[in-house]
XYZ file of C-alpha atoms in Angstrom:
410
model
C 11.661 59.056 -30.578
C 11.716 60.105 -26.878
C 9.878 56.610 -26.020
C 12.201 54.890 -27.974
C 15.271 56.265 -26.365
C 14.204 55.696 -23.114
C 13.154 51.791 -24.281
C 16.811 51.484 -25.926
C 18.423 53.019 -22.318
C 16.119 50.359 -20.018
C 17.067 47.945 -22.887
C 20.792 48.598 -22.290
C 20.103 48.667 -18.011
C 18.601 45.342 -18.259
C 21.787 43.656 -20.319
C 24.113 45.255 -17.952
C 22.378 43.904 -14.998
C 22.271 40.525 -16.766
C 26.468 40.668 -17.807
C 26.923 42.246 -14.568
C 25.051 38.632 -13.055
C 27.032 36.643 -15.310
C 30.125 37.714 -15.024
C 30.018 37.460 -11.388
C 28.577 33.767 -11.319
C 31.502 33.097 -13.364
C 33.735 34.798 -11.693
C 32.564 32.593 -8.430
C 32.713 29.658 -10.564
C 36.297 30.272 -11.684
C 37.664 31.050 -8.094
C 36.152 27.825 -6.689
C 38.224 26.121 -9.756
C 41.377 27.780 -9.056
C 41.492 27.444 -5.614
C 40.637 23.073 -5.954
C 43.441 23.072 -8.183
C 46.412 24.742 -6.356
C 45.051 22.981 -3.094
C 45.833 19.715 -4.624
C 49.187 20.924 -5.980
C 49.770 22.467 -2.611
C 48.325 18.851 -0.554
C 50.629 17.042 -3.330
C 53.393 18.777 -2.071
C 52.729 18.279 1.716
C 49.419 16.567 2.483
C 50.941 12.872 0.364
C 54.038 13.030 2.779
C 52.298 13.130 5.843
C 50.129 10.223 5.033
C 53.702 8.149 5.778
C 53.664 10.037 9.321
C 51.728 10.038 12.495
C 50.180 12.929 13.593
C 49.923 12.521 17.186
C 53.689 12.559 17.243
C 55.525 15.241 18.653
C 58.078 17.286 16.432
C 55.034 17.846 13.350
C 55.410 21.354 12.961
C 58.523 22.357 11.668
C 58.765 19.438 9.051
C 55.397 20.962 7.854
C 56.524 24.061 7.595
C 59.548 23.756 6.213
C 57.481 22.030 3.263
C 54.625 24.652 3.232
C 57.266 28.021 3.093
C 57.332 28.587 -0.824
C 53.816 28.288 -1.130
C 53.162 30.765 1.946
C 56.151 32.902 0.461
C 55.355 33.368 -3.412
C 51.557 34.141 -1.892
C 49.529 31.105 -3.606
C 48.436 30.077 -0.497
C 47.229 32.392 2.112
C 46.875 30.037 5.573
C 47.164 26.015 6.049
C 45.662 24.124 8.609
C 45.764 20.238 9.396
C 43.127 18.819 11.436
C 43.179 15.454 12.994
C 39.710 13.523 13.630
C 39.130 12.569 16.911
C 35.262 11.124 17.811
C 33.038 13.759 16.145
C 35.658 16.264 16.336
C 38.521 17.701 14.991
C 41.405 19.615 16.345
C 44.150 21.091 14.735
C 47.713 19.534 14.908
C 49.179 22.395 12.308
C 48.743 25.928 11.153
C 51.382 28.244 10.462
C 49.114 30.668 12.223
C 50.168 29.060 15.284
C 47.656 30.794 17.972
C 44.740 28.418 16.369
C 47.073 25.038 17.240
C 45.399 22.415 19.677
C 41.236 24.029 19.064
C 39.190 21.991 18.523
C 35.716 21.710 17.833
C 33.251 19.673 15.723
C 32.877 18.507 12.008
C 30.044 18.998 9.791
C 28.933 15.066 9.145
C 28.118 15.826 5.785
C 31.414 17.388 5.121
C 33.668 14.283 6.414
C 31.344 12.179 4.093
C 32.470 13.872 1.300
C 35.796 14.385 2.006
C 36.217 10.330 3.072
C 34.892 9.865 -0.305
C 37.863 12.151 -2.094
C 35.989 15.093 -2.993
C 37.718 17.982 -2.352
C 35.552 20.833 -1.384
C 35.734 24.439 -1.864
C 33.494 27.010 0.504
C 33.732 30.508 1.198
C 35.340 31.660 4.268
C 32.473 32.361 7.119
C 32.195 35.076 9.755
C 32.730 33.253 12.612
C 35.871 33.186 15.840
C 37.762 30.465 14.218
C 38.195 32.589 11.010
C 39.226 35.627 13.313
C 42.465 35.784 11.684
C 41.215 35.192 8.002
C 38.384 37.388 8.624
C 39.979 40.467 7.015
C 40.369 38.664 4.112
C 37.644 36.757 3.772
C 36.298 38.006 0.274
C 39.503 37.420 -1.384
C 40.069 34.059 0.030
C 38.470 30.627 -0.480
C 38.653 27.312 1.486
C 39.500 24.082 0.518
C 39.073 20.475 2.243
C 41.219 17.399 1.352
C 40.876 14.494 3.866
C 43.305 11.906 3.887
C 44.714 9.551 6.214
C 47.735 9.504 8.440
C 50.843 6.683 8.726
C 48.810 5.363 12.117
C 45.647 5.230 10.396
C 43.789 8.075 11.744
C 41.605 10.240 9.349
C 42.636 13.832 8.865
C 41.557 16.868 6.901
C 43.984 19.419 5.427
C 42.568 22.572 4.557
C 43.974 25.226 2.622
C 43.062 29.116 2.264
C 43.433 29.996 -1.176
C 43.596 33.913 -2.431
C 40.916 34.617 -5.078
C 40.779 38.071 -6.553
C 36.890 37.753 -7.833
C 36.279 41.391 -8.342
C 39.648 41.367 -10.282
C 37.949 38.928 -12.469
C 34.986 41.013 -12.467
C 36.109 44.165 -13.441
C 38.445 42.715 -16.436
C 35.671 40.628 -18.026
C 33.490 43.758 -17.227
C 35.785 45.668 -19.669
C 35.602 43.496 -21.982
C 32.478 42.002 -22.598
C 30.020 45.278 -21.207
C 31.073 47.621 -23.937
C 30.516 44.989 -26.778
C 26.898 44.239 -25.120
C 26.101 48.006 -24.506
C 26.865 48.748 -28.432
C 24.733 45.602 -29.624
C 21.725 46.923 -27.358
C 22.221 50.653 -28.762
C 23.169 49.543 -32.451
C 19.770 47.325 -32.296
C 17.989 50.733 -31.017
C 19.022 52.693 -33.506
C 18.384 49.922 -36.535
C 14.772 49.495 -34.841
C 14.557 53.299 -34.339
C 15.138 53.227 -38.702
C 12.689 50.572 -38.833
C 10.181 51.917 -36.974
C 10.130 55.448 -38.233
C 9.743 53.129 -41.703
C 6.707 51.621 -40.094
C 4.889 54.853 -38.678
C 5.195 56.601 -42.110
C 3.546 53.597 -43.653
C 1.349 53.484 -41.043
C 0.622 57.141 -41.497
C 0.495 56.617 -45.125
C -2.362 54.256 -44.952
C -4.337 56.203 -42.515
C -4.367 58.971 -45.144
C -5.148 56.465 -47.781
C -8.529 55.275 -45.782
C -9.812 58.645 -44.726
C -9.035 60.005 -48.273
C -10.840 56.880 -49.593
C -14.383 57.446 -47.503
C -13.869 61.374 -48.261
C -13.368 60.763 -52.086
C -16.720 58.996 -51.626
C -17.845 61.761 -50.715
C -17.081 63.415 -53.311
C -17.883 61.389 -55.681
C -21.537 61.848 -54.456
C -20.978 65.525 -54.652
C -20.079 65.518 -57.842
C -23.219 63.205 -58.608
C -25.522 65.666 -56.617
C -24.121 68.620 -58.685
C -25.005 66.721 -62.228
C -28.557 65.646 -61.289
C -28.819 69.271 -59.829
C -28.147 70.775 -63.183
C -29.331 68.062 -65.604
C -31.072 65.167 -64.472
C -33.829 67.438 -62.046
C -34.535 70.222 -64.921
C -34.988 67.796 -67.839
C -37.760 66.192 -65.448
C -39.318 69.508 -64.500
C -39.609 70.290 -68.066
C -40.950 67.434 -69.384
C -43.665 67.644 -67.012
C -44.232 71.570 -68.334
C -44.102 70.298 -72.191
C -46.716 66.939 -71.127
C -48.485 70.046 -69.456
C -49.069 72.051 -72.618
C -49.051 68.384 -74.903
C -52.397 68.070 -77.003
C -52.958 64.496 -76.260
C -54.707 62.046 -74.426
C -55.373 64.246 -70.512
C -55.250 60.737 -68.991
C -51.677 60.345 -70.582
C -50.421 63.601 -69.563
C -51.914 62.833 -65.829
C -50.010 59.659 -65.691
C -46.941 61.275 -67.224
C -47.248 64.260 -64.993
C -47.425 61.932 -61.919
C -44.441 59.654 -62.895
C -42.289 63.101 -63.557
C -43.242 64.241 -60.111
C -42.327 61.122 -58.574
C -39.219 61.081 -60.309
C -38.638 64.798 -59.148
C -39.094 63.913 -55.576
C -36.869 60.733 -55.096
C -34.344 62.366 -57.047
C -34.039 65.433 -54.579
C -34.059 62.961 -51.489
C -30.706 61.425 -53.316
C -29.792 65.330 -53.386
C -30.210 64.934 -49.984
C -28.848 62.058 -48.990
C -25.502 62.882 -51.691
C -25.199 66.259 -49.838
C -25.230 65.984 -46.096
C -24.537 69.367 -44.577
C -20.951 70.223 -42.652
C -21.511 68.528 -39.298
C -19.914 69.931 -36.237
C -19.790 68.846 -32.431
C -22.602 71.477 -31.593
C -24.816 70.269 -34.105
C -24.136 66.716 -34.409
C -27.629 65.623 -33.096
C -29.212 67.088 -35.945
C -27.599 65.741 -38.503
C -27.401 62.089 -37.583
C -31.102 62.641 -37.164
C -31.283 64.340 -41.042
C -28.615 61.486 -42.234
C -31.003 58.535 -41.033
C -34.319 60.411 -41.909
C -32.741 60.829 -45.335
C -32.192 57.061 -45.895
C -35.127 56.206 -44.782
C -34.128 54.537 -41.004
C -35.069 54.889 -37.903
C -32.952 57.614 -35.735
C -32.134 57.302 -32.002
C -29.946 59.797 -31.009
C -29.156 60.367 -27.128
C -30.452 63.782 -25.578
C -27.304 64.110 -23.718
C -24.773 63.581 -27.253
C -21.445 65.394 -26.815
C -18.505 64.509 -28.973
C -15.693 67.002 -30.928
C -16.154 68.229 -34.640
C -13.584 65.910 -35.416
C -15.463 62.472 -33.437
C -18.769 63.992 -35.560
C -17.327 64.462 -38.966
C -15.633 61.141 -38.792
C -18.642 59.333 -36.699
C -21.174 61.131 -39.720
C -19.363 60.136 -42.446
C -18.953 56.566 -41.096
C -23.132 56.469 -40.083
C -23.403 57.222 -43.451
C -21.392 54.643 -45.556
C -23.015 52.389 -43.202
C -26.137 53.292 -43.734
C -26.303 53.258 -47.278
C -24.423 49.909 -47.331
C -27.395 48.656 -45.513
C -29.704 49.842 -48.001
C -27.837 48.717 -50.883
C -27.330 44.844 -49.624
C -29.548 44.023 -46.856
C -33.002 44.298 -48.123
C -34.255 45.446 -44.766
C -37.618 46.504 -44.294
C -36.632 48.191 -41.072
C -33.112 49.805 -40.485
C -32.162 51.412 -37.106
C -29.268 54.070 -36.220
C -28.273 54.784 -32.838
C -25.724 57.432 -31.766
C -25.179 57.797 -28.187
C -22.019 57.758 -25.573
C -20.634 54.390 -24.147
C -17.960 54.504 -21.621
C -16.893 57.367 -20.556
C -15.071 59.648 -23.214
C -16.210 57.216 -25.691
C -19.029 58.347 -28.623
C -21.290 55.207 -29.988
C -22.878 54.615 -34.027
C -25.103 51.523 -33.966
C -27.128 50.731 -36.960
C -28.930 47.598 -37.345
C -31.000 45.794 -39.985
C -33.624 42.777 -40.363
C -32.103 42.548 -43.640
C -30.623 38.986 -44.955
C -27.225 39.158 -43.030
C -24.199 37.726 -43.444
C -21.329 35.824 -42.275
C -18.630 38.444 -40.945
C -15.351 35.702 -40.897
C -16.487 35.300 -44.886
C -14.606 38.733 -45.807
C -15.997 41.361 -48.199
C -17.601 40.372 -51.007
C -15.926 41.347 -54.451
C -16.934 45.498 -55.129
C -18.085 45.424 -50.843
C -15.466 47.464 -49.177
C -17.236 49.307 -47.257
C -17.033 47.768 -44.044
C -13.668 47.250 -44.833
C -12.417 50.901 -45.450
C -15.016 51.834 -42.417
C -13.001 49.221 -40.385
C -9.854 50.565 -40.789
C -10.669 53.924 -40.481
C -12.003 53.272 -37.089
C -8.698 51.654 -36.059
C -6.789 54.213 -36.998
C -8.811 56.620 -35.047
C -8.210 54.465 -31.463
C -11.899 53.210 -31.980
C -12.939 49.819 -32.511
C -16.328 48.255 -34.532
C -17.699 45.172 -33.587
C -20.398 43.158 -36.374
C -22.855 40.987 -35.188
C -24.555 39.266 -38.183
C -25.432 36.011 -39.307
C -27.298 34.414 -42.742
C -30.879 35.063 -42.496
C -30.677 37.075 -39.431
C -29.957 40.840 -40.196
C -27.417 42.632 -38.889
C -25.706 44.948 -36.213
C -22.424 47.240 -36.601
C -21.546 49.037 -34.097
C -18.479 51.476 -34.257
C -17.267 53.170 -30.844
C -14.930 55.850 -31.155
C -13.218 58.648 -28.828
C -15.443 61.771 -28.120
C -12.644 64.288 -28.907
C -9.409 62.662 -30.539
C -10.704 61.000 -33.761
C -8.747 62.469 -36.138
C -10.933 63.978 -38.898
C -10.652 61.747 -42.559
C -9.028 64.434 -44.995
């Protein structure tokens, strides 16, 4: 749950961040829209007049201004400035900040290209000594070019300085849309928080499901062991007693009293092989090497073997079911377990075969779960098993799983 919340909180960082970038992109592309649109109101107003005047003539200014005082007044416009073109320069025949009247200096070509082709163009206000007296307000204002031309013929640009109020913007859409996105991140962490508590209980659920299913196995030998124990074995011992004290042929009873031994012996190495002994971490060595001997394979156990009772109990149980799935279906002559360590931290169960193999994508065969129940069971331990098999070819499985944090199967 603590994982979670933190995921939902860097969730909910990351969509702020991103409505935070939004909203100011569109708070930059709104101002840029506002201030085009009341500079052609304001060059409507002004700029269309003075195309039916010369601006080299004397007398400009206080037409101009007279013209340009509501817009100053009511605030929609913050400075205007009228710059004749002269060469590759401009200088300014009107500002109502009248210090800057007469500079001059040159014009960005690219900027008269679009301007003699209508466009009006909208920048922000730069850092430099001819905005020295915009400077101050330079966040909160944009700039706008119009060009047009004058009653004489000579091209001009009018440009207006337009107030903005971007973090205005900002901070009202920030209101507005941050809250909404903040409860859709947390309301989506709280649904997947349901849903994945949902999940881990199934999960969970299963787990239990696949180590009860190789323990009730187990006990299903056990219970098998305990019947032959008590039935199966003393029947045969008798019988070879009663052929024993039997009055008939002696090369009968020697044949009958050599079957009933055999019988007596096989059936205690399934007592055996039914009934391993409680493996721990300090002993595991042992009994791999009693498991394998049992079922008749070939043991290779490393000297240096070190894994938890838990790793052993699970590793054993799995050795096991693979083992005797190998005897069962392979008809191997020769059948090999390993148990050793592979990375570090990491406990190893190889066994092998020179049985018939088989083809691993096919799936189990109908009754054949073995593999499948010894698959899972690995998973859900943070191991993995890897099958390398193909018809005609025997078989290897190997299953690798932590030394001390395999959870033991119930």
């Amino acid at each position: 749950m603590l994982r979670h919340a933190a995921l939902v909180a860097a969730a909910g960082l990351v969509v702020s961040a991103l409505v935070t970038l939004g909203v100011w992109l569109v708070a930059r592309d709104e101002a840029g829209r506002t201030a085009e649109r009341v500079s052609r109101q304001v060059a409507q107003a002004v700029a269309v007049p003075l195309e039916d005047r010369d601006l080299r003539e004397p007398g400009l200014r206080a037409g101009v201004l007279a013209d340009l005082e509501p817009f100053l007044r009511s605030g929609m416009v913050f400075r205007i400035k009228i710059w004749l073109v002269e060469g590759a320069n401009v200088r300014i025949v009107f500002s109502d900040e009248a210090r800057v009247e007469t500079e001059s200096r040159p014009f960005d070509p690219e900027l008269a290209r679009r301007l003699d082709a209508g466009e009006a163009v909208v920048l922000e206000v730069p850092d430099d000594a001819e905005h020295r007296f915009e400077i101050d307000r330079a966040g909160a204002l944009r700039e706008v070019f119009l060009g047009f031309t004058d009653a004489a013929g000579n091209p001009a640009r009018f440009e207006v300085y337009v107030p903005v109020d971007v973090s205005g913007t900002i901070r009202y859409a920030m209101q507005v849309l941050l809250p909404l996105a903040l409860v859709g991140v947390f309301g989506l962490g709280v649904v997947l928080l349901v849903l994945a508590r949902g999940v881990d209980r199934v999960r969970r659920e299963r787990q239990d499901a696949l180590h009860y299913g190789l323990a009730a196995a187990e006990l299903a030998r056990r219970d098998l062991a305990r019947r032959l124990h008590d039935d199966v074995v003393p029947d045969l011992a008798s019988a070879g007693l009663m052929l024993d004290l039997a009055e008939t042929d002696p090369a009968l009873v020697a044949r009958a009293r050599g079957v009933v031994a055999d019988n007596v012996r096989r059936l205690r190495s399934v007592l055996t092989d039914l009934v391993p002994p409680a493996v721990t971490g300090a002993d595991a060595p042992a009994a791999f090497a009693r498991l394998g001997a049992g079922l008749g394979a070939e043991v290779q156990v490393a000297p240096d073997l070190r894994m938890g009772t838990d790793a052993a109990v699970l590793l054993h149980r799995i050795a096991g079911e693979l083992l005797r799935n190998a005897v069962a279906h392979s008809g191997a002559e020769r059948i090999t377990l390993r148990v050793g360590r592979g990375e570090p931290g990491w406990a190893v169960v190889e066994v092998e075969d020179d049985g018939r193999g088989f083809d691993p994508a096919a799936g189990p065969a109908e009754g054949h779960l073995g593999l499948l129940l010894v698959r899972r069971a690995v998973e859900d331990a943070g191991g993995r098993m890897t099958i390398t098999s193909a018809p005609g070819e025997g078989a290897r499985v190997a299953v690798t799983v932590p030394e001390a944090h395999a959870p033991a199967p119930v």
